[in-house]
């Protein structure tokens, strides 16, 4: 899965939420797995993921009285790697097969962000080759081990031939061809929104979300407003149908 979005939109929050959620038991709809979290930007905050983990434990205990795990138990399922440069990042990707062999319950690999150390490259041919090699390695790992891989990317601004500014993933468009599923996080109506841009199994759609101390949550206020708006539109359409029906009868 490939997520991209503007700074401050919540990409790292998404990653931490997914890292914690991977430990949800199968009987509660989870995968009962482990997560490998690779941080290239230094944006991972231990206190923050602890908050998310504690909130998840409280939620699971509220729906299943037999759930006895605590926050530390969920956090122990996450292995954290701090990657300081592109050499460490490439070495990390090459070592993933061995890491996975040591724990066959690894279900999720997160790299936040995958392109950070490559943005300052001046040798573009070398950068392209290294990124392609890394992408192919990650695809092979995901397929061979049935593991979900989440890649985070920044965005940059591109000026079109019509002098219109558009937001595109950093390092160009090539990365989007490697990822089966792609989503973009952006602001809409002053609210956070995520849009599924590409998926072989789901149609394109978008949803509002919010970030609380408990983690990523649905934006209930936006849903309520959209529901009221939809109801009003439906009422208007119904009234129009009645009016049209009356007009047809009169004629």
PDB file of C-alpha atoms in Angstrom:
ATOM      1  CA  UNK A   1       0.000   0.000   0.000  1.00  0.00           C
ATOM      2  CA  UNK A   2       1.346   3.392  -1.007  1.00  0.00           C
ATOM      3  CA  UNK A   3       0.300   6.475   0.968  1.00  0.00           C
ATOM      4  CA  UNK A   4       1.306  10.004   0.033  1.00  0.00           C
ATOM      5  CA  UNK A   5       0.202  13.373   1.296  1.00  0.00           C
ATOM      6  CA  UNK A   6       1.171  16.874   2.356  1.00  0.00           C
ATOM      7  CA  UNK A   7       3.128  17.457   5.588  1.00  0.00           C
ATOM      8  CA  UNK A   8       1.002  17.405   8.734  1.00  0.00           C
ATOM      9  CA  UNK A   9      -1.887  15.505   7.193  1.00  0.00           C
ATOM     10  CA  UNK A  10      -1.364  12.401   9.338  1.00  0.00           C
ATOM     11  CA  UNK A  11       0.739   9.920   7.362  1.00  0.00           C
ATOM     12  CA  UNK A  12       2.849   8.875  10.346  1.00  0.00           C
ATOM     13  CA  UNK A  13      -0.290   8.684  12.499  1.00  0.00           C
ATOM     14  CA  UNK A  14      -1.712   6.228   9.986  1.00  0.00           C
ATOM     15  CA  UNK A  15       1.462   4.165  10.202  1.00  0.00           C
ATOM     16  CA  UNK A  16       1.434   3.991  13.982  1.00  0.00           C
ATOM     17  CA  UNK A  17      -2.239   3.057  13.996  1.00  0.00           C
ATOM     18  CA  UNK A  18      -1.619   0.230  11.536  1.00  0.00           C
ATOM     19  CA  UNK A  19       1.421  -0.956  13.500  1.00  0.00           C
ATOM     20  CA  UNK A  20      -0.697  -1.317  16.628  1.00  0.00           C
ATOM     21  CA  UNK A  21      -3.764  -2.751  14.851  1.00  0.00           C
ATOM     22  CA  UNK A  22      -1.769  -5.639  13.379  1.00  0.00           C
ATOM     23  CA  UNK A  23      -1.752  -7.215  16.858  1.00  0.00           C
ATOM     24  CA  UNK A  24      -5.548  -7.498  17.068  1.00  0.00           C
ATOM     25  CA  UNK A  25      -6.523 -11.177  17.619  1.00  0.00           C
ATOM     26  CA  UNK A  26      -8.100 -13.105  14.750  1.00  0.00           C
ATOM     27  CA  UNK A  27     -11.285 -13.742  16.735  1.00  0.00           C
ATOM     28  CA  UNK A  28     -11.812  -9.963  16.825  1.00  0.00           C
ATOM     29  CA  UNK A  29     -11.208  -9.504  13.112  1.00  0.00           C
ATOM     30  CA  UNK A  30      -7.448  -8.930  13.223  1.00  0.00           C
ATOM     31  CA  UNK A  31      -4.474 -10.898  11.953  1.00  0.00           C
ATOM     32  CA  UNK A  32      -2.737 -11.516  15.298  1.00  0.00           C
ATOM     33  CA  UNK A  33       0.557 -10.507  13.733  1.00  0.00           C
ATOM     34  CA  UNK A  34       3.774  -8.590  14.232  1.00  0.00           C
ATOM     35  CA  UNK A  35       5.030  -5.425  12.554  1.00  0.00           C
ATOM     36  CA  UNK A  36       8.386  -4.152  11.322  1.00  0.00           C
ATOM     37  CA  UNK A  37       8.508  -0.355  11.421  1.00  0.00           C
ATOM     38  CA  UNK A  38      11.303   1.441   9.532  1.00  0.00           C
ATOM     39  CA  UNK A  39      11.587   5.164  10.270  1.00  0.00           C
ATOM     40  CA  UNK A  40      13.698   7.249   7.890  1.00  0.00           C
ATOM     41  CA  UNK A  41      12.621  10.730   9.032  1.00  0.00           C
ATOM     42  CA  UNK A  42      12.749  10.392  12.812  1.00  0.00           C
ATOM     43  CA  UNK A  43       9.029  11.115  13.089  1.00  0.00           C
ATOM     44  CA  UNK A  44       8.210   8.034  15.172  1.00  0.00           C
ATOM     45  CA  UNK A  45       7.258   9.046  18.736  1.00  0.00           C
ATOM     46  CA  UNK A  46       7.153   6.382  21.420  1.00  0.00           C
ATOM     47  CA  UNK A  47       4.755   8.288  23.672  1.00  0.00           C
ATOM     48  CA  UNK A  48       2.318   8.755  20.818  1.00  0.00           C
ATOM     49  CA  UNK A  49       2.163   5.112  19.774  1.00  0.00           C
ATOM     50  CA  UNK A  50       1.760   4.192  23.448  1.00  0.00           C
ATOM     51  CA  UNK A  51      -1.363   6.379  23.559  1.00  0.00           C
ATOM     52  CA  UNK A  52      -2.756   4.671  20.471  1.00  0.00           C
ATOM     53  CA  UNK A  53      -1.979   1.237  21.893  1.00  0.00           C
ATOM     54  CA  UNK A  54      -3.667   2.014  25.225  1.00  0.00           C
ATOM     55  CA  UNK A  55      -6.786   3.265  23.433  1.00  0.00           C
ATOM     56  CA  UNK A  56      -6.928   0.114  21.325  1.00  0.00           C
ATOM     57  CA  UNK A  57      -6.633  -2.110  24.422  1.00  0.00           C
ATOM     58  CA  UNK A  58      -9.513  -0.264  26.086  1.00  0.00           C
ATOM     59  CA  UNK A  59     -11.632  -0.676  22.968  1.00  0.00           C
ATOM     60  CA  UNK A  60     -10.884  -4.394  22.599  1.00  0.00           C
ATOM     61  CA  UNK A  61     -11.628  -5.018  26.270  1.00  0.00           C
ATOM     62  CA  UNK A  62     -14.963  -3.230  25.885  1.00  0.00           C
ATOM     63  CA  UNK A  63     -16.049  -5.562  23.077  1.00  0.00           C
ATOM     64  CA  UNK A  64     -14.457  -8.757  24.414  1.00  0.00           C
ATOM     65  CA  UNK A  65     -14.184  -9.340  28.156  1.00  0.00           C
ATOM     66  CA  UNK A  66     -11.818 -12.251  27.477  1.00  0.00           C
ATOM     67  CA  UNK A  67      -9.203  -9.972  25.917  1.00  0.00           C
ATOM     68  CA  UNK A  68      -6.486  -9.804  28.571  1.00  0.00           C
ATOM     69  CA  UNK A  69      -3.508  -8.273  26.741  1.00  0.00           C
ATOM     70  CA  UNK A  70      -2.212  -4.885  27.822  1.00  0.00           C
ATOM     71  CA  UNK A  71      -0.663  -1.992  25.906  1.00  0.00           C
ATOM     72  CA  UNK A  72       2.901  -3.238  26.379  1.00  0.00           C
ATOM     73  CA  UNK A  73       1.918  -6.616  24.956  1.00  0.00           C
ATOM     74  CA  UNK A  74       0.713  -4.964  21.744  1.00  0.00           C
ATOM     75  CA  UNK A  75       3.757  -2.698  21.549  1.00  0.00           C
ATOM     76  CA  UNK A  76       6.089  -5.688  21.949  1.00  0.00           C
ATOM     77  CA  UNK A  77       4.840  -6.917  18.578  1.00  0.00           C
ATOM     78  CA  UNK A  78       6.426  -3.894  16.851  1.00  0.00           C
ATOM     79  CA  UNK A  79      10.119  -3.974  15.900  1.00  0.00           C
ATOM     80  CA  UNK A  80      11.436  -0.470  15.254  1.00  0.00           C
ATOM     81  CA  UNK A  81      14.350   0.442  12.964  1.00  0.00           C
ATOM     82  CA  UNK A  82      15.793   3.942  12.623  1.00  0.00           C
ATOM     83  CA  UNK A  83      17.354   4.336   9.167  1.00  0.00           C
ATOM     84  CA  UNK A  84      19.694   7.335   9.024  1.00  0.00           C
ATOM     85  CA  UNK A  85      20.658   7.338   5.334  1.00  0.00           C
ATOM     86  CA  UNK A  86      19.919   5.606   2.061  1.00  0.00           C
ATOM     87  CA  UNK A  87      22.694   3.041   2.594  1.00  0.00           C
ATOM     88  CA  UNK A  88      21.080   1.880   5.831  1.00  0.00           C
ATOM     89  CA  UNK A  89      17.716   1.815   4.077  1.00  0.00           C
ATOM     90  CA  UNK A  90      18.982  -0.389   1.241  1.00  0.00           C
ATOM     91  CA  UNK A  91      20.724  -2.685   3.729  1.00  0.00           C
ATOM     92  CA  UNK A  92      17.498  -2.921   5.727  1.00  0.00           C
ATOM     93  CA  UNK A  93      15.482  -3.976   2.667  1.00  0.00           C
ATOM     94  CA  UNK A  94      18.092  -6.584   1.735  1.00  0.00           C
ATOM     95  CA  UNK A  95      17.984  -8.013   5.278  1.00  0.00           C
ATOM     96  CA  UNK A  96      14.197  -8.312   5.437  1.00  0.00           C
ATOM     97  CA  UNK A  97      14.097 -11.915   4.199  1.00  0.00           C
ATOM     98  CA  UNK A  98      16.318 -13.023   7.075  1.00  0.00           C
ATOM     99  CA  UNK A  99      14.321 -10.985   9.586  1.00  0.00           C
ATOM    100  CA  UNK A 100      11.069 -12.571   8.408  1.00  0.00           C
ATOM    101  CA  UNK A 101      12.526 -16.068   8.663  1.00  0.00           C
ATOM    102  CA  UNK A 102      13.111 -15.450  12.374  1.00  0.00           C
ATOM    103  CA  UNK A 103       9.426 -14.614  12.936  1.00  0.00           C
ATOM    104  CA  UNK A 104       6.805 -16.114  10.643  1.00  0.00           C
ATOM    105  CA  UNK A 105       4.074 -14.068  12.313  1.00  0.00           C
ATOM    106  CA  UNK A 106       5.259 -10.793  10.760  1.00  0.00           C
ATOM    107  CA  UNK A 107       2.255  -9.510   8.821  1.00  0.00           C
ATOM    108  CA  UNK A 108       3.130  -5.878   8.170  1.00  0.00           C
ATOM    109  CA  UNK A 109       6.195  -3.884   7.095  1.00  0.00           C
ATOM    110  CA  UNK A 110       6.093  -0.080   7.219  1.00  0.00           C
ATOM    111  CA  UNK A 111       8.651   2.302   5.712  1.00  0.00           C
ATOM    112  CA  UNK A 112       8.022   5.933   6.664  1.00  0.00           C
ATOM    113  CA  UNK A 113       9.035   7.377   4.336  1.00  0.00           C
ATOM    114  CA  UNK A 114      10.461   5.337   1.501  1.00  0.00           C
ATOM    115  CA  UNK A 115      11.800   8.245  -0.551  1.00  0.00           C
ATOM    116  CA  UNK A 116      13.105  10.616   2.148  1.00  0.00           C
ATOM    117  CA  UNK A 117      16.808   9.754   1.783  1.00  0.00           C
ATOM    118  CA  UNK A 118      16.671   9.884  -2.009  1.00  0.00           C
ATOM    119  CA  UNK A 119      15.264  13.372  -2.507  1.00  0.00           C
ATOM    120  CA  UNK A 120      18.675  15.071  -2.332  1.00  0.00           C
ATOM    121  CA  UNK A 121      20.270  12.832  -4.970  1.00  0.00           C
ATOM    122  CA  UNK A 122      21.933  14.680  -7.851  1.00  0.00           C
ATOM    123  CA  UNK A 123      22.713  11.509  -9.788  1.00  0.00           C
ATOM    124  CA  UNK A 124      19.206  10.818 -11.060  1.00  0.00           C
ATOM    125  CA  UNK A 125      20.137   7.681 -12.986  1.00  0.00           C
ATOM    126  CA  UNK A 126      21.620   6.124  -9.851  1.00  0.00           C
ATOM    127  CA  UNK A 127      18.611   7.193  -7.808  1.00  0.00           C
ATOM    128  CA  UNK A 128      16.210   5.636 -10.288  1.00  0.00           C
ATOM    129  CA  UNK A 129      18.147   2.385 -10.367  1.00  0.00           C
ATOM    130  CA  UNK A 130      18.348   2.107  -6.581  1.00  0.00           C
ATOM    131  CA  UNK A 131      14.652   2.871  -6.120  1.00  0.00           C
ATOM    132  CA  UNK A 132      13.650   0.360  -8.781  1.00  0.00           C
ATOM    133  CA  UNK A 133      15.803  -2.333  -7.204  1.00  0.00           C
ATOM    134  CA  UNK A 134      14.323  -1.613  -3.784  1.00  0.00           C
ATOM    135  CA  UNK A 135      10.772  -1.641  -5.140  1.00  0.00           C
ATOM    136  CA  UNK A 136      11.265  -4.997  -6.859  1.00  0.00           C
ATOM    137  CA  UNK A 137      12.752  -6.473  -3.675  1.00  0.00           C
ATOM    138  CA  UNK A 138       9.787  -5.289  -1.619  1.00  0.00           C
ATOM    139  CA  UNK A 139       7.295  -6.669  -4.148  1.00  0.00           C
ATOM    140  CA  UNK A 140       9.008 -10.063  -4.028  1.00  0.00           C
ATOM    141  CA  UNK A 141       9.021 -10.069  -0.219  1.00  0.00           C
ATOM    142  CA  UNK A 142       5.322  -9.206  -0.082  1.00  0.00           C
ATOM    143  CA  UNK A 143       4.340 -11.934  -2.544  1.00  0.00           C
ATOM    144  CA  UNK A 144       6.620 -14.673  -1.212  1.00  0.00           C
ATOM    145  CA  UNK A 145       5.642 -14.164   2.415  1.00  0.00           C
ATOM    146  CA  UNK A 146       2.045 -12.920   2.091  1.00  0.00           C
ATOM    147  CA  UNK A 147       2.937  -9.747   3.967  1.00  0.00           C
ATOM    148  CA  UNK A 148       1.381  -6.306   3.654  1.00  0.00           C
ATOM    149  CA  UNK A 149       3.890  -3.528   2.973  1.00  0.00           C
ATOM    150  CA  UNK A 150       2.998   0.116   3.581  1.00  0.00           C
ATOM    151  CA  UNK A 151       5.175   2.765   1.945  1.00  0.00           C
ATOM    152  CA  UNK A 152       4.880   6.443   2.803  1.00  0.00           C
ATOM    153  CA  UNK A 153       5.852   9.209   0.420  1.00  0.00           C
ATOM    154  CA  UNK A 154       5.888  12.985   0.496  1.00  0.00           C
ATOM    155  CA  UNK A 155       4.399  15.124  -2.252  1.00  0.00           C
ATOM    156  CA  UNK A 156       5.783  17.918  -4.369  1.00  0.00           C
ATOM    157  CA  UNK A 157       4.283  20.581  -6.610  1.00  0.00           C
ATOM    158  CA  UNK A 158       4.402  20.313 -10.395  1.00  0.00           C
ATOM    159  CA  UNK A 159       3.513  23.110 -12.793  1.00  0.00           C
ATOM    160  CA  UNK A 160       1.616  21.900 -15.854  1.00  0.00           C
ATOM    161  CA  UNK A 161       1.867  23.325 -19.357  1.00  0.00           C
ATOM    162  CA  UNK A 162      -1.249  25.389 -18.534  1.00  0.00           C
ATOM    163  CA  UNK A 163       0.630  26.950 -15.575  1.00  0.00           C
ATOM    164  CA  UNK A 164      -1.565  25.092 -13.103  1.00  0.00           C
ATOM    165  CA  UNK A 165       0.039  23.797  -9.895  1.00  0.00           C
ATOM    166  CA  UNK A 166      -0.714  20.158  -9.148  1.00  0.00           C
ATOM    167  CA  UNK A 167       0.421  17.938  -6.278  1.00  0.00           C
ATOM    168  CA  UNK A 168       2.227  14.754  -7.274  1.00  0.00           C
ATOM    169  CA  UNK A 169       4.205  12.116  -5.331  1.00  0.00           C
ATOM    170  CA  UNK A 170       7.837  13.040  -4.655  1.00  0.00           C
ATOM    171  CA  UNK A 171      10.453  11.585  -7.039  1.00  0.00           C
ATOM    172  CA  UNK A 172       8.004  11.538  -9.913  1.00  0.00           C
ATOM    173  CA  UNK A 173       5.301   9.184 -11.094  1.00  0.00           C
ATOM    174  CA  UNK A 174       7.325   5.976 -11.421  1.00  0.00           C
ATOM    175  CA  UNK A 175       6.581   4.729  -7.912  1.00  0.00           C
ATOM    176  CA  UNK A 176       2.854   4.564  -8.536  1.00  0.00           C
ATOM    177  CA  UNK A 177       3.363   1.761 -11.065  1.00  0.00           C
ATOM    178  CA  UNK A 178       5.048  -0.469  -8.498  1.00  0.00           C
ATOM    179  CA  UNK A 179       2.294  -0.296  -5.877  1.00  0.00           C
ATOM    180  CA  UNK A 180      -0.910  -2.269  -6.324  1.00  0.00           C
ATOM    181  CA  UNK A 181      -2.889  -0.042  -3.964  1.00  0.00           C
ATOM    182  CA  UNK A 182      -2.424   3.725  -3.699  1.00  0.00           C
ATOM    183  CA  UNK A 183      -4.060   6.329  -1.503  1.00  0.00           C
ATOM    184  CA  UNK A 184      -3.554  10.046  -1.057  1.00  0.00           C
ATOM    185  CA  UNK A 185      -4.184  12.038   2.112  1.00  0.00           C
ATOM    186  CA  UNK A 186      -5.300  15.650   1.695  1.00  0.00           C
ATOM    187  CA  UNK A 187      -7.371  18.465   3.156  1.00  0.00           C
ATOM    188  CA  UNK A 188     -10.974  18.903   2.009  1.00  0.00           C
ATOM    189  CA  UNK A 189     -13.454  21.384   3.467  1.00  0.00           C
ATOM    190  CA  UNK A 190     -10.980  21.998   6.277  1.00  0.00           C
ATOM    191  CA  UNK A 191     -11.029  18.322   7.225  1.00  0.00           C
ATOM    192  CA  UNK A 192      -8.604  15.446   6.732  1.00  0.00           C
ATOM    193  CA  UNK A 193      -9.574  13.153   3.896  1.00  0.00           C
ATOM    194  CA  UNK A 194      -8.098   9.983   2.396  1.00  0.00           C
ATOM    195  CA  UNK A 195      -8.827   8.878  -1.155  1.00  0.00           C
ATOM    196  CA  UNK A 196      -8.218   5.428  -2.571  1.00  0.00           C
ATOM    197  CA  UNK A 197      -6.756   6.219  -5.980  1.00  0.00           C
ATOM    198  CA  UNK A 198      -5.854   2.755  -7.222  1.00  0.00           C
ATOM    199  CA  UNK A 199      -6.833  -0.756  -6.194  1.00  0.00           C
ATOM    200  CA  UNK A 200      -7.492  -3.991  -8.108  1.00  0.00           C
ATOM    201  CA  UNK A 201     -10.240  -4.962  -5.647  1.00  0.00           C
ATOM    202  CA  UNK A 202     -11.964  -1.726  -4.623  1.00  0.00           C
ATOM    203  CA  UNK A 203     -13.414   1.164  -6.574  1.00  0.00           C
ATOM    204  CA  UNK A 204     -11.991   4.625  -6.034  1.00  0.00           C
ATOM    205  CA  UNK A 205     -13.534   6.321  -3.012  1.00  0.00           C
ATOM    206  CA  UNK A 206     -12.715   8.836  -0.306  1.00  0.00           C
ATOM    207  CA  UNK A 207     -13.440   9.133   3.409  1.00  0.00           C
ATOM    208  CA  UNK A 208     -13.010  11.823   6.039  1.00  0.00           C
ATOM    209  CA  UNK A 209     -10.989  10.997   9.130  1.00  0.00           C
ATOM    210  CA  UNK A 210      -9.805  12.705  12.287  1.00  0.00           C
ATOM    211  CA  UNK A 211      -6.814  12.316  14.591  1.00  0.00           C
ATOM    212  CA  UNK A 212      -7.466  12.130  18.318  1.00  0.00           C
ATOM    213  CA  UNK A 213      -5.415  11.035  21.313  1.00  0.00           C
ATOM    214  CA  UNK A 214      -6.845   7.558  20.675  1.00  0.00           C
ATOM    215  CA  UNK A 215      -5.509   7.488  17.100  1.00  0.00           C
ATOM    216  CA  UNK A 216      -7.163   7.529  13.683  1.00  0.00           C
ATOM    217  CA  UNK A 217     -10.942   7.778  13.854  1.00  0.00           C
ATOM    218  CA  UNK A 218     -13.897   8.452  11.555  1.00  0.00           C
ATOM    219  CA  UNK A 219     -14.848  12.109  11.346  1.00  0.00           C
ATOM    220  CA  UNK A 220     -18.366  11.829  12.744  1.00  0.00           C
ATOM    221  CA  UNK A 221     -19.128  15.525  12.268  1.00  0.00           C
ATOM    222  CA  UNK A 222     -18.463  15.348   8.533  1.00  0.00           C
ATOM    223  CA  UNK A 223     -20.534  12.175   8.210  1.00  0.00           C
ATOM    224  CA  UNK A 224     -23.441  13.846   9.996  1.00  0.00           C
ATOM    225  CA  UNK A 225     -23.194  16.915   7.766  1.00  0.00           C
ATOM    226  CA  UNK A 226     -23.008  14.762   4.639  1.00  0.00           C
ATOM    227  CA  UNK A 227     -25.979  12.695   5.851  1.00  0.00           C
ATOM    228  CA  UNK A 228     -28.064  15.834   6.411  1.00  0.00           C
ATOM    229  CA  UNK A 229     -26.977  17.167   3.010  1.00  0.00           C
ATOM    230  CA  UNK A 230     -27.891  13.863   1.354  1.00  0.00           C
ATOM    231  CA  UNK A 231     -31.262  13.818   3.088  1.00  0.00           C
ATOM    232  CA  UNK A 232     -31.958  17.382   1.936  1.00  0.00           C
ATOM    233  CA  UNK A 233     -30.945  16.462  -1.616  1.00  0.00           C
ATOM    234  CA  UNK A 234     -33.204  13.414  -1.500  1.00  0.00           C
ATOM    235  CA  UNK A 235     -36.094  15.527  -0.194  1.00  0.00           C
ATOM    236  CA  UNK A 236     -35.491  18.073  -2.968  1.00  0.00           C
ATOM    237  CA  UNK A 237     -35.425  15.310  -5.570  1.00  0.00           C
ATOM    238  CA  UNK A 238     -38.604  13.786  -4.164  1.00  0.00           C
ATOM    239  CA  UNK A 239     -40.349  17.158  -4.209  1.00  0.00           C
ATOM    240  CA  UNK A 240     -39.176  17.707  -7.791  1.00  0.00           C
ATOM    241  CA  UNK A 241     -40.550  14.306  -8.774  1.00  0.00           C
ATOM    242  CA  UNK A 242     -43.892  15.184  -7.162  1.00  0.00           C
ATOM    243  CA  UNK A 243     -43.975  18.529  -8.937  1.00  0.00           C
ATOM    244  CA  UNK A 244     -43.053  16.923 -12.251  1.00  0.00           C
ATOM    245  CA  UNK A 245     -45.722  14.299 -11.702  1.00  0.00           C
ATOM    246  CA  UNK A 246     -48.308  16.976 -11.009  1.00  0.00           C
ATOM    247  CA  UNK A 247     -47.235  18.863 -14.100  1.00  0.00           C
ATOM    248  CA  UNK A 248     -47.548  15.751 -16.243  1.00  0.00           C
ATOM    249  CA  UNK A 249     -51.025  15.051 -14.874  1.00  0.00           C
ATOM    250  CA  UNK A 250     -52.097  18.633 -15.443  1.00  0.00           C
ATOM    251  CA  UNK A 251     -50.871  18.522 -19.009  1.00  0.00           C
TER     252      UNK A 251
END
